[in-house]
Coordinates of C-alpha atoms and ligand atoms in Angstrom, one line a residue:
M1 CA -16.4 -112.4 -101.9
S2 CA -15.3 -115.3 -99.7
D3 CA -16.8 -117.9 -102.3
D4 CA -14.5 -116.5 -104.9
Q5 CA -11.5 -116.2 -102.6
M6 CA -10.2 -119.5 -103.6
K7 CA -9.9 -118.3 -107.2
M8 CA -8.6 -114.9 -106.4
P9 CA -5.0 -114.5 -107.5
K10 CA -2.3 -112.6 -105.6
F11 CA -1.4 -109.3 -107.3
S12 CA 2.3 -110.2 -107.2
E13 CA 1.6 -113.5 -109.0
I14 CA -0.4 -112.0 -111.9
E15 CA 1.5 -112.5 -115.1
Y16 CA 2.1 -109.4 -117.2
K17 CA 2.4 -109.6 -121.0
R18 CA 2.6 -106.6 -123.3
P19 CA -0.7 -106.6 -125.2
S20 CA -0.6 -106.6 -129.0
V21 CA -1.8 -103.5 -130.8
E22 CA -2.2 -105.5 -134.0
Q23 CA -4.5 -108.0 -132.4
F24 CA -6.5 -105.2 -131.0
R25 CA -6.7 -103.5 -134.3
E26 CA -7.9 -106.7 -136.0
C27 CA -10.6 -107.3 -133.4
A28 CA -11.8 -103.6 -133.7
M29 CA -11.9 -103.7 -137.4
S30 CA -13.8 -107.0 -137.7
T31 CA -16.2 -105.9 -134.9
R32 CA -16.9 -102.7 -136.7
L33 CA -17.6 -104.5 -140.0
K34 CA -20.0 -106.9 -138.2
L35 CA -21.8 -104.0 -136.5
M36 CA -22.3 -102.2 -139.7
A37 CA -23.8 -105.2 -141.5
A38 CA -25.7 -106.7 -138.6
R39 CA -29.5 -106.7 -138.6
D40 CA -29.8 -109.1 -135.7
A41 CA -29.3 -107.9 -132.1
D42 CA -27.8 -111.2 -131.0
V43 CA -25.1 -110.9 -133.6
V44 CA -24.4 -107.4 -132.4
E45 CA -24.2 -108.4 -128.8
N46 CA -21.9 -111.3 -129.5
S47 CA -19.4 -109.2 -131.5
I48 CA -19.5 -106.3 -129.2
M49 CA -18.8 -108.6 -126.2
T50 CA -15.8 -110.1 -128.0
F51 CA -14.5 -106.6 -128.5
Q52 CA -15.2 -105.8 -124.8
R53 CA -13.0 -108.7 -123.8
E54 CA -10.2 -107.4 -126.0
M55 CA -10.6 -103.9 -124.4
S56 CA -10.7 -105.3 -120.9
A57 CA -7.5 -107.3 -121.5
F58 CA -5.7 -104.2 -122.9
D59 CA -6.8 -102.0 -120.0
T60 CA -5.9 -104.7 -117.5
A61 CA -2.4 -105.0 -118.8
F62 CA -2.1 -101.2 -118.7
T63 CA -3.3 -101.0 -115.1
I64 CA -0.9 -103.8 -113.9
C65 CA 1.9 -101.9 -115.7
M66 CA 1.0 -98.6 -114.1
I67 CA 0.8 -100.0 -110.6
R68 CA 4.1 -101.9 -110.8
H69 CA 5.7 -98.8 -112.3
D70 CA 4.4 -96.6 -109.5
L71 CA 5.6 -99.1 -106.8
D72 CA 9.1 -98.9 -108.2
T73 CA 9.6 -95.9 -110.5
A74 CA 13.3 -96.7 -110.8
D75 CA 12.6 -100.0 -112.6
S76 CA 13.5 -99.5 -116.2
F77 CA 11.4 -102.4 -117.4
W78 CA 8.1 -100.8 -116.2
N79 CA 9.3 -97.4 -117.5
E80 CA 9.7 -98.8 -121.0
E81 CA 6.3 -100.5 -120.7
M82 CA 4.7 -97.2 -119.7
D83 CA 6.2 -95.6 -122.8
F84 CA 4.6 -98.3 -124.9
F85 CA 1.2 -97.4 -123.4
D86 CA 1.7 -93.7 -123.6
E87 CA 2.3 -94.1 -127.3
N88 CA -0.4 -96.7 -128.0
Y89 CA -3.3 -95.8 -125.8
P90 CA -4.5 -93.0 -128.1
V91 CA -4.4 -95.5 -131.0
I92 CA -6.6 -97.9 -129.0
S93 CA -9.0 -95.1 -128.0
D94 CA -9.3 -94.1 -131.6
L95 CA -10.0 -97.7 -132.8
S96 CA -12.6 -98.2 -130.1
A97 CA -14.3 -94.9 -131.0
G98 CA -14.7 -96.3 -134.5
V99 CA -16.4 -99.4 -133.1
Y100 CA -18.9 -97.5 -131.0
A101 CA -19.6 -95.1 -133.9
A102 CA -20.9 -98.1 -135.8
L103 CA -23.1 -99.0 -132.8
L104 CA -24.5 -95.5 -132.9
H105 CA -25.4 -95.7 -136.6
S106 CA -26.8 -99.2 -136.5
E107 CA -30.0 -99.7 -138.3
I108 CA -31.4 -101.5 -135.3
R109 CA -30.3 -98.9 -132.8
D110 CA -33.7 -98.7 -131.1
E111 CA -33.7 -102.4 -130.4
L112 CA -30.1 -102.2 -129.2
E113 CA -30.8 -99.3 -126.9
E114 CA -33.6 -101.4 -125.4
R115 CA -31.2 -104.3 -124.8
F116 CA -28.1 -102.4 -123.7
G117 CA -29.6 -99.4 -121.9
A118 CA -29.3 -95.8 -123.0
M119 CA -26.1 -95.0 -121.1
I120 CA -23.6 -96.5 -123.5
F121 CA -25.2 -94.6 -126.4
R122 CA -25.1 -91.4 -124.5
K123 CA -21.4 -91.9 -123.7
T124 CA -20.6 -92.8 -127.3
Q125 CA -22.4 -89.7 -128.6
N126 CA -20.6 -87.5 -126.1
Q127 CA -17.3 -88.9 -127.1
R128 CA -18.0 -88.1 -130.7
D129 CA -19.0 -84.5 -129.8
I130 CA -15.7 -83.8 -128.0
V131 CA -13.1 -85.2 -130.5
S132 CA -12.7 -84.9 -134.2
S133 CA -9.8 -85.4 -136.6
E134 CA -9.7 -81.6 -137.1
V135 CA -8.6 -81.0 -133.5
L136 CA -6.1 -83.8 -133.0
E137 CA -3.1 -81.5 -133.4
D138 CA -4.7 -78.9 -131.0
L139 CA -5.3 -81.6 -128.5
A140 CA -1.6 -82.6 -128.7
E141 CA -0.7 -78.9 -128.1
E142 CA -3.0 -78.8 -125.1
S143 CA -1.5 -81.8 -123.5
S144 CA 2.0 -80.6 -124.1
L145 CA 1.2 -77.4 -122.3
E146 CA -0.2 -79.5 -119.4
N147 CA 3.1 -81.5 -119.4
D148 CA 5.1 -78.2 -119.3
Y149 CA 3.2 -77.0 -116.3
S150 CA 3.5 -80.4 -114.4
Q151 CA 7.2 -80.6 -115.3
I152 CA 7.9 -77.2 -113.8
L153 CA 5.9 -78.1 -110.6
S154 CA 7.7 -81.4 -110.2
E155 CA 11.0 -79.6 -110.4
A156 CA 10.1 -77.1 -107.7
D157 CA 13.0 -76.6 -105.4
I158 CA 12.4 -74.5 -102.3
V159 CA 15.2 -73.9 -99.9
F160 CA 13.8 -73.9 -96.4
K161 CA 15.4 -74.4 -93.1
G162 CA 18.7 -74.9 -95.0
R163 CA 17.3 -77.9 -96.9
H164 CA 16.0 -78.4 -100.4
Q165 CA 12.2 -79.0 -100.3
T166 CA 9.5 -79.9 -102.8
L167 CA 6.1 -78.3 -102.7
S168 CA 4.8 -81.4 -100.9
T169 CA 7.5 -81.7 -98.3
M170 CA 6.7 -78.1 -97.4
T171 CA 3.2 -79.0 -96.1
P172 CA 4.1 -79.8 -92.5
Y173 CA 5.9 -76.4 -92.2
L174 CA 2.9 -74.6 -93.7
E175 CA 0.7 -76.2 -90.9
S176 CA 3.2 -75.8 -88.1
T177 CA 2.0 -74.8 -84.7
D178 CA 4.9 -72.5 -84.4
R179 CA 3.7 -69.2 -86.0
E180 CA 7.1 -68.0 -87.0
V181 CA 7.8 -71.3 -88.8
R182 CA 4.5 -71.3 -90.8
K183 CA 4.8 -67.6 -91.6
K184 CA 8.3 -68.2 -93.1
A185 CA 7.2 -71.3 -94.9
H186 CA 4.3 -69.5 -96.5
K187 CA 6.6 -66.7 -97.5
A188 CA 9.0 -69.3 -99.1
V189 CA 6.1 -70.8 -101.1
S190 CA 4.9 -67.3 -102.1
D191 CA 8.4 -66.5 -103.3
Y192 CA 8.6 -69.7 -105.3
Y193 CA 5.3 -68.9 -107.2
A194 CA 6.3 -65.3 -107.7
G195 CA 9.4 -66.5 -109.4
Q196 CA 7.3 -68.7 -111.7
K197 CA 4.5 -66.2 -112.3
E198 CA 5.5 -65.1 -115.7
K199 CA 6.0 -68.7 -117.0
F200 CA 2.7 -69.9 -115.5
D201 CA 0.8 -66.9 -116.9
E202 CA 2.2 -67.6 -120.4
I203 CA 1.3 -71.3 -120.1
Y204 CA -2.2 -70.6 -118.9
D205 CA -2.8 -67.9 -121.5
N206 CA -1.8 -70.5 -124.2
M207 CA -4.1 -73.1 -122.6
V208 CA -7.1 -70.7 -122.7
R209 CA -6.3 -69.8 -126.3
I210 CA -5.9 -73.5 -127.5
R211 CA -8.9 -74.8 -125.5
T212 CA -11.1 -72.0 -126.9
K213 CA -9.9 -72.8 -130.4
I214 CA -10.7 -76.5 -130.0
A215 CA -14.2 -75.6 -128.7
K216 CA -14.9 -73.3 -131.7
K217 CA -13.7 -75.9 -134.2
L218 CA -16.0 -78.5 -132.7
G219 CA -18.9 -76.1 -133.0
F220 CA -19.3 -74.9 -129.4
S221 CA -19.7 -71.2 -128.5
D222 CA -16.9 -71.3 -126.0
F223 CA -14.8 -73.7 -123.9
V224 CA -17.3 -73.7 -121.0
E225 CA -19.7 -75.7 -123.2
L226 CA -17.0 -78.2 -124.3
G227 CA -15.6 -78.4 -120.7
Y228 CA -19.0 -79.6 -119.5
K229 CA -19.1 -82.2 -122.2
R230 CA -15.7 -83.4 -121.4
M231 CA -16.8 -83.9 -117.8
E232 CA -19.8 -85.8 -119.1
R233 CA -22.4 -83.6 -117.4
Y234 CA -25.6 -85.2 -118.8
D235 CA -28.1 -83.7 -116.5
Y236 CA -26.9 -80.3 -115.3
N237 CA -25.6 -77.2 -116.8
P238 CA -23.6 -74.0 -115.9
Q239 CA -26.8 -72.3 -114.7
K240 CA -27.4 -75.2 -112.2
V241 CA -23.8 -75.0 -111.1
K242 CA -24.2 -71.2 -110.6
E243 CA -27.2 -71.9 -108.4
F244 CA -25.2 -74.4 -106.4
R245 CA -22.4 -71.9 -105.8
D246 CA -24.9 -69.2 -104.8
N247 CA -26.3 -71.7 -102.2
V248 CA -22.8 -72.2 -100.9
V249 CA -22.3 -68.4 -100.6
K250 CA -25.6 -68.0 -98.8
Y251 CA -25.4 -70.9 -96.3
I252 CA -21.8 -72.2 -96.0
V253 CA -19.6 -69.0 -96.2
P254 CA -21.2 -67.6 -93.0
I255 CA -20.3 -70.9 -91.3
T256 CA -16.6 -70.6 -92.4
S257 CA -16.5 -67.1 -90.9
E258 CA -17.6 -68.6 -87.6
I259 CA -15.0 -71.4 -87.9
R260 CA -12.3 -68.8 -88.5
R261 CA -13.5 -66.6 -85.5
L262 CA -13.2 -69.6 -83.2
Q263 CA -9.9 -70.7 -84.7
K264 CA -8.5 -67.2 -84.0
K265 CA -9.8 -67.5 -80.4
R266 CA -8.3 -71.0 -79.9
L267 CA -4.9 -69.9 -81.3
D268 CA -5.1 -66.8 -79.2
L269 CA -4.3 -64.4 -82.0
D270 CA -5.4 -60.7 -82.5
K271 CA -5.6 -61.2 -86.2
L272 CA -5.7 -64.4 -88.4
F273 CA -3.5 -64.0 -91.4
Y274 CA -3.4 -66.3 -94.4
Y275 CA -0.5 -68.2 -93.0
D276 CA -2.4 -69.0 -89.9
L277 CA -5.3 -70.7 -91.7
P278 CA -3.9 -74.2 -92.0
C279 CA -3.2 -74.5 -88.3
L280 CA -6.6 -75.4 -86.8
F281 CA -5.6 -76.5 -83.3
V282 CA -3.1 -75.1 -80.8
N283 CA -1.6 -78.6 -80.3
G284 CA -1.5 -79.4 -84.0
N285 CA -3.6 -81.9 -85.9
P286 CA -4.5 -85.3 -84.4
K287 CA -2.2 -88.2 -85.3
P288 CA -3.0 -92.0 -85.3
I289 CA -2.1 -93.7 -82.0
I290 CA -1.3 -97.0 -83.6
P291 CA 2.0 -97.7 -85.4
K292 CA 1.5 -97.7 -89.2
E293 CA 2.3 -101.5 -89.3
E294 CA -1.2 -101.9 -87.7
Y295 CA -3.1 -99.8 -90.2
F296 CA -4.0 -102.9 -92.2
S297 CA -5.1 -105.2 -89.3
V298 CA -7.1 -102.3 -87.7
G299 CA -8.6 -101.4 -91.1
S300 CA -9.6 -105.0 -91.8
E301 CA -11.3 -105.2 -88.4
M302 CA -13.1 -101.9 -88.9
F303 CA -14.5 -102.7 -92.3
G304 CA -15.5 -106.2 -90.9
K305 CA -17.5 -104.5 -88.2
M306 CA -19.0 -101.9 -90.4
F307 CA -20.3 -104.3 -93.1
D308 CA -20.8 -107.1 -90.7
K309 CA -18.8 -109.4 -92.9
R310 CA -15.5 -111.2 -92.1
P311 CA -13.0 -111.3 -93.6
S312 CA -13.8 -107.8 -94.8
F313 CA -13.3 -106.8 -98.5
F314 CA -10.3 -104.7 -97.2
Q315 CA -8.7 -107.7 -95.5
V316 CA -9.2 -109.9 -98.6
L317 CA -7.7 -107.3 -100.9
G318 CA -4.7 -106.9 -98.6
E319 CA -4.1 -110.6 -98.1
H320 CA -3.9 -110.9 -101.9
D321 CA -1.4 -108.0 -102.2
F322 CA -4.0 -105.7 -103.8
M323 CA -2.8 -102.7 -101.8
D324 CA 0.5 -100.9 -101.1
L325 CA -0.1 -98.4 -98.2
F326 CA 3.3 -96.9 -97.2
S327 CA 5.5 -94.2 -98.5
R328 CA 9.1 -95.2 -99.4
Q329 CA 11.9 -94.3 -101.8
N330 CA 11.2 -94.8 -105.5
K331 CA 7.5 -95.1 -105.0
A332 CA 5.2 -92.7 -106.9
T333 CA 3.5 -90.0 -104.8
G334 CA -0.2 -89.6 -104.2
G335 CA -2.9 -92.2 -103.8
Y336 CA -5.5 -93.9 -106.0
C337 CA -7.7 -96.9 -106.5
A338 CA -7.4 -98.6 -109.9
S339 CA -9.4 -101.6 -111.1
L340 CA -8.0 -104.7 -112.9
L341 CA -11.0 -105.2 -115.1
D342 CA -10.2 -108.8 -116.2
Y343 CA -10.1 -109.9 -112.6
G344 CA -12.8 -107.5 -111.3
I345 CA -10.5 -106.5 -108.4
P346 CA -9.5 -103.0 -107.4
Y347 CA -6.0 -102.0 -106.2
I348 CA -5.3 -99.4 -103.5
M349 CA -2.1 -97.5 -103.7
M350 CA -1.2 -94.7 -101.3
N351 CA 1.7 -93.2 -99.3
A352 CA 0.9 -93.3 -95.6
N353 CA 3.4 -91.3 -93.4
R354 CA 1.8 -91.2 -90.0
T355 CA -0.5 -88.2 -90.2
A356 CA -4.3 -87.9 -89.7
D357 CA -4.4 -87.8 -93.5
D358 CA -3.3 -91.5 -93.7
V359 CA -6.5 -92.7 -92.2
A360 CA -8.7 -90.4 -94.3
T361 CA -6.9 -91.4 -97.5
M362 CA -7.1 -95.1 -96.6
V363 CA -10.8 -94.9 -96.0
H364 CA -11.3 -92.7 -99.1
E365 CA -9.6 -95.1 -101.4
S366 CA -11.3 -98.0 -99.8
G367 CA -14.6 -96.3 -100.7
H368 CA -13.6 -96.4 -104.3
A369 CA -12.5 -100.0 -104.0
Y370 CA -15.7 -101.1 -102.3
A371 CA -17.8 -99.4 -105.1
A372 CA -15.6 -101.1 -107.7
L373 CA -16.3 -104.5 -106.1
R374 CA -20.1 -103.8 -105.7
S375 CA -20.6 -102.6 -109.3
I376 CA -18.7 -105.4 -111.0
D377 CA -21.9 -106.9 -112.6
S378 CA -23.8 -103.6 -113.1
S379 CA -23.2 -103.4 -116.8
Q380 CA -21.9 -105.6 -119.6
F381 CA -19.9 -102.5 -120.9
I382 CA -16.7 -101.7 -119.1
E383 CA -17.4 -98.1 -119.9
C384 CA -20.5 -98.2 -117.7
L385 CA -19.1 -99.9 -114.7
S386 CA -18.2 -96.7 -112.9
P387 CA -20.2 -93.5 -113.0
T388 CA -19.0 -89.9 -113.8
L389 CA -16.3 -88.5 -111.6
E390 CA -18.5 -86.5 -109.1
A391 CA -20.5 -89.7 -108.4
C392 CA -17.3 -91.7 -107.9
E393 CA -16.2 -89.2 -105.3
I394 CA -19.5 -89.8 -103.4
H395 CA -18.4 -93.4 -102.9
S396 CA -15.1 -92.4 -101.4
T397 CA -16.2 -89.3 -99.5
A398 CA -19.3 -90.9 -97.9
M399 CA -17.0 -93.7 -96.7
E400 CA -15.0 -91.1 -94.8
Y401 CA -18.2 -90.1 -92.9
L402 CA -19.6 -93.7 -92.5
T403 CA -16.3 -94.7 -90.7
Y404 CA -16.6 -91.8 -88.2
P405 CA -18.0 -94.1 -85.4
Y406 CA -14.9 -96.3 -85.7
M407 CA -12.2 -93.6 -85.5
E408 CA -11.4 -94.5 -81.9
M409 CA -9.7 -97.5 -83.3
F410 CA -7.1 -95.3 -85.0
F411 CA -7.1 -92.1 -82.9
G412 CA -8.1 -93.3 -79.4
E413 CA -9.1 -90.3 -77.2
Q414 CA -8.3 -87.9 -80.1
A415 CA -11.0 -89.4 -82.3
D416 CA -13.3 -86.4 -81.5
S417 CA -10.6 -84.0 -82.6
Y418 CA -10.1 -86.0 -85.8
R419 CA -13.8 -85.9 -86.6
Q420 CA -14.0 -82.2 -85.8
Q421 CA -11.0 -81.5 -88.0
H422 CA -12.3 -83.6 -90.8
M423 CA -15.7 -81.9 -90.8
T424 CA -14.2 -78.5 -90.5
L425 CA -11.9 -79.1 -93.5
A426 CA -14.9 -80.4 -95.5
I427 CA -16.9 -77.2 -94.8
L428 CA -13.9 -74.9 -95.5
F429 CA -13.4 -76.7 -98.8
L430 CA -16.9 -76.0 -100.2
P431 CA -16.5 -72.3 -100.8
Y432 CA -12.9 -72.8 -102.0
G433 CA -14.1 -75.4 -104.6
C434 CA -16.8 -73.0 -105.8
L435 CA -14.2 -70.2 -106.1
V436 CA -12.0 -72.4 -108.3
D437 CA -15.1 -73.2 -110.4
E438 CA -16.4 -69.7 -110.9
F439 CA -12.9 -68.5 -111.7
Q440 CA -12.8 -70.9 -114.6
H441 CA -16.3 -69.9 -115.8
V442 CA -15.1 -66.2 -115.9
V443 CA -11.8 -67.1 -117.7
Y444 CA -13.3 -69.3 -120.4
G445 CA -16.3 -67.1 -120.8
N446 CA -13.9 -64.2 -121.5
P447 CA -11.0 -65.8 -123.3
D448 CA -9.5 -62.5 -124.3
M449 CA -8.7 -61.4 -120.7
T450 CA -5.1 -60.5 -120.1
P451 CA -3.2 -62.4 -117.4
Q452 CA -3.4 -59.3 -115.2
E453 CA -7.2 -59.2 -115.6
R454 CA -7.3 -62.9 -114.6
H455 CA -5.4 -62.2 -111.3
T456 CA -7.7 -59.3 -110.5
A457 CA -10.8 -61.4 -111.2
W458 CA -9.5 -64.1 -108.9
R459 CA -8.9 -61.6 -106.1
E460 CA -12.5 -60.3 -106.4
L461 CA -13.9 -63.8 -106.3
E462 CA -11.8 -64.6 -103.3
K463 CA -13.5 -61.8 -101.4
K464 CA -16.9 -63.4 -102.1
Y465 CA -16.0 -67.0 -101.2
Q466 CA -13.2 -66.5 -98.6
P467 CA -14.1 -63.1 -97.1
D468 CA -11.8 -63.8 -94.0
I469 CA -8.6 -64.3 -95.9
D470 CA -6.0 -61.6 -95.1
Y471 CA -2.8 -61.7 -97.1
D472 CA -0.9 -59.3 -94.9
G473 CA 0.2 -57.4 -98.1
D474 CA 1.9 -60.5 -99.6
P475 CA 3.2 -59.3 -103.0
F476 CA 2.2 -62.5 -104.8
F477 CA -1.1 -63.4 -103.1
E478 CA -2.5 -59.9 -102.5
P479 CA -2.9 -59.1 -106.2
G480 CA -4.6 -62.4 -106.9
G481 CA -1.9 -65.1 -107.4
A482 CA -3.3 -67.9 -105.3
W483 CA -5.1 -69.6 -108.2
M484 CA -1.7 -70.6 -109.6
K485 CA -1.3 -73.1 -106.7
K486 CA -4.2 -75.2 -107.9
E487 CA -3.1 -77.8 -110.4
H488 CA -6.6 -78.6 -111.5
I489 CA -7.0 -75.1 -113.0
F490 CA -4.2 -75.9 -115.4
T491 CA -4.6 -79.6 -116.1
S492 CA -8.3 -80.6 -115.4
P493 CA -10.5 -77.7 -116.4
F494 CA -14.0 -77.7 -114.7
Y495 CA -13.2 -80.8 -112.7
Y496 CA -13.0 -79.1 -109.3
I497 CA -16.7 -78.6 -108.6
D498 CA -17.1 -82.3 -108.8
Y499 CA -15.6 -82.6 -105.3
C500 CA -18.1 -80.0 -104.0
L501 CA -21.1 -81.8 -105.5
A502 CA -19.9 -85.1 -104.1
Q503 CA -19.3 -83.5 -100.7
V504 CA -22.9 -82.3 -100.5
C505 CA -24.2 -85.8 -101.3
A506 CA -21.8 -87.5 -98.9
L507 CA -22.9 -85.0 -96.1
Q508 CA -26.5 -86.1 -96.7
I509 CA -25.4 -89.7 -96.0
W510 CA -23.6 -88.5 -92.9
S511 CA -26.7 -86.7 -91.7
I512 CA -28.9 -89.8 -92.2
S513 CA -26.3 -92.0 -90.5
R514 CA -26.5 -89.9 -87.3
K515 CA -30.1 -90.9 -86.9
N516 CA -30.4 -94.2 -88.8
K517 CA -27.2 -96.0 -89.6
K518 CA -28.9 -98.9 -91.3
K519 CA -30.7 -96.5 -93.7
A520 CA -27.5 -94.7 -94.5
M521 CA -25.7 -98.0 -95.3
T522 CA -28.6 -99.1 -97.6
I523 CA -28.3 -95.8 -99.5
Y524 CA -24.6 -96.3 -99.8
E525 CA -24.9 -99.9 -101.0
H526 CA -27.4 -98.7 -103.6
L527 CA -25.2 -96.0 -104.9
C528 CA -22.2 -98.3 -105.2
A529 CA -24.1 -101.2 -106.8
A530 CA -25.6 -99.0 -109.5
G531 CA -22.1 -98.5 -111.0
G532 CA -22.1 -96.2 -114.1
T533 CA -25.6 -97.1 -115.3
K534 CA -27.1 -93.7 -114.4
T535 CA -26.4 -90.0 -114.7
L536 CA -25.6 -88.1 -111.5
I537 CA -29.0 -86.7 -110.5
D538 CA -30.7 -89.9 -111.5
L539 CA -28.3 -92.0 -109.5
V540 CA -28.5 -89.8 -106.4
E541 CA -32.3 -89.6 -106.4
S542 CA -32.8 -93.3 -107.1
A543 CA -30.6 -94.1 -104.1
G544 CA -32.9 -91.9 -101.9
L545 CA -30.8 -88.7 -101.6
E546 CA -31.7 -85.3 -102.8
S547 CA -30.1 -83.5 -105.6
P548 CA -27.0 -81.6 -104.5
F549 CA -28.4 -78.5 -106.3
S550 CA -31.3 -78.3 -104.0
L551 CA -31.4 -75.1 -101.8
D552 CA -33.2 -77.0 -99.1
V553 CA -30.5 -79.6 -98.8
M554 CA -27.8 -76.9 -98.4
K555 CA -29.8 -75.2 -95.7
K556 CA -30.5 -78.4 -93.8
L557 CA -26.9 -79.5 -93.9
A558 CA -25.7 -76.1 -92.8
Y559 CA -27.8 -76.3 -89.6
Q560 CA -26.7 -79.8 -88.9
V561 CA -23.0 -79.0 -89.4
C562 CA -23.3 -76.0 -87.0
D563 CA -24.8 -78.3 -84.5
Y564 CA -22.1 -80.9 -84.9
L565 CA -19.2 -78.4 -84.7
D566 CA -20.8 -76.5 -81.9
L567 CA -20.9 -73.3 -83.8
Ligands
ZN1 ZN1 -11.4 -90.0 -104.8

């Protein structure tokens, strides 16, 4: 990157101008006409690339606006600009779908596929399968239900320790090393959800109904089929995912029981109740030993060592203001990495607050950022620059493992505890992710279930994936309420298993890195550089990893994790 550094702008100095919908419309219309008439692949390529530039400009303006809005949510200018994009992005998507439809029906399609690769055609066909004018109203109803749910959650007000708390500010109390505190905190959260149960049941019931209706209108037998299409699962199906979950039950669930047994011993408790689970260590979770002002310089140094390149990509991004790491008033919550397509530069936004999570999040988002930089020339189509979501999560999750050897830089003598905790959480997550996934298969496979039946189904599945959970008779969780805590179940159906699939691929990279760091890095580079040109299994196998669906892989990883965690 250092060659380009001279040309690289500072984020703060990039000029923002609201893009013109009219100009976009004109470009889309004329491209579409050209594509319909063209018999010459060069002509098609030229016009589609002109259109790509228009799309890239629109998306870049949107990304700049979103980031600046998130950095200061109180700024009315960016709020208004966000309203503009909320209103107009669907128009832009619709126009671009029209352009790609013309590509799909081109008389010289075979020649074009040869030239552009199959991926853009697969994506275009997929997009056409999941939307049609007949379902636009239903889609609007679906997203309004999602907004209702998010709105209620964002207004959550829990009075705890005499103070008003949100669900996220409750987290430290839920993990407290003081058992009484965490017990009361969990009770407060349980009470909150019990109070919302009826509303959430009604919203979810309507979501299941409308999603099933959309699926049927589009010609699918149920929403499971449509859900897989929405997630762009080109080379695996529900049967494969079921096999994956079965592998987790067989090889990972027993490990989690052992983890819980040791946790109980460490905490010196007779019985581990659900409110004890988030507290893994007697002395609490490890914290970084450096002040947060040093995260950037230490991060720069770490990535420099790791990739043997100075300044590191991380340093260059930071020196050009392409990151905002710390939590403060009027900054949006959460963390993400978003790319400015016109510049080919990713932006890292997160909310560090001096917990172990800061480092994991910084490294995770840096994985996304590194992949974005590496894949910049992987395709001439912006749609094919990054892969499907599970594959994107491999970039970020693998980075968490590849940075293990450098964690002394952040945690000093506690680095081992950090690594133990990180690995433990990863292993505990796998069965939970599968639980969330199977629950959704049950729900959408049986859309006429009553809310009560859904709660019962969840509780039954919990016993299979989390056999050690004991709710101590909690009136909300015991009858099967815990699924309501998971936003993805409401707002991103079928997304959750992606994290599990990515985890199993990332763990393979970790396992290779223990014996051969160079080989692990080569695989990682290959994965990142391929961008979105391949489907999941293709991508993983071409990089030299095994399919996450393989029973052998799960078995091997289970043994290695036990060895690593001394189980
Ligand atoms: Zn991620």
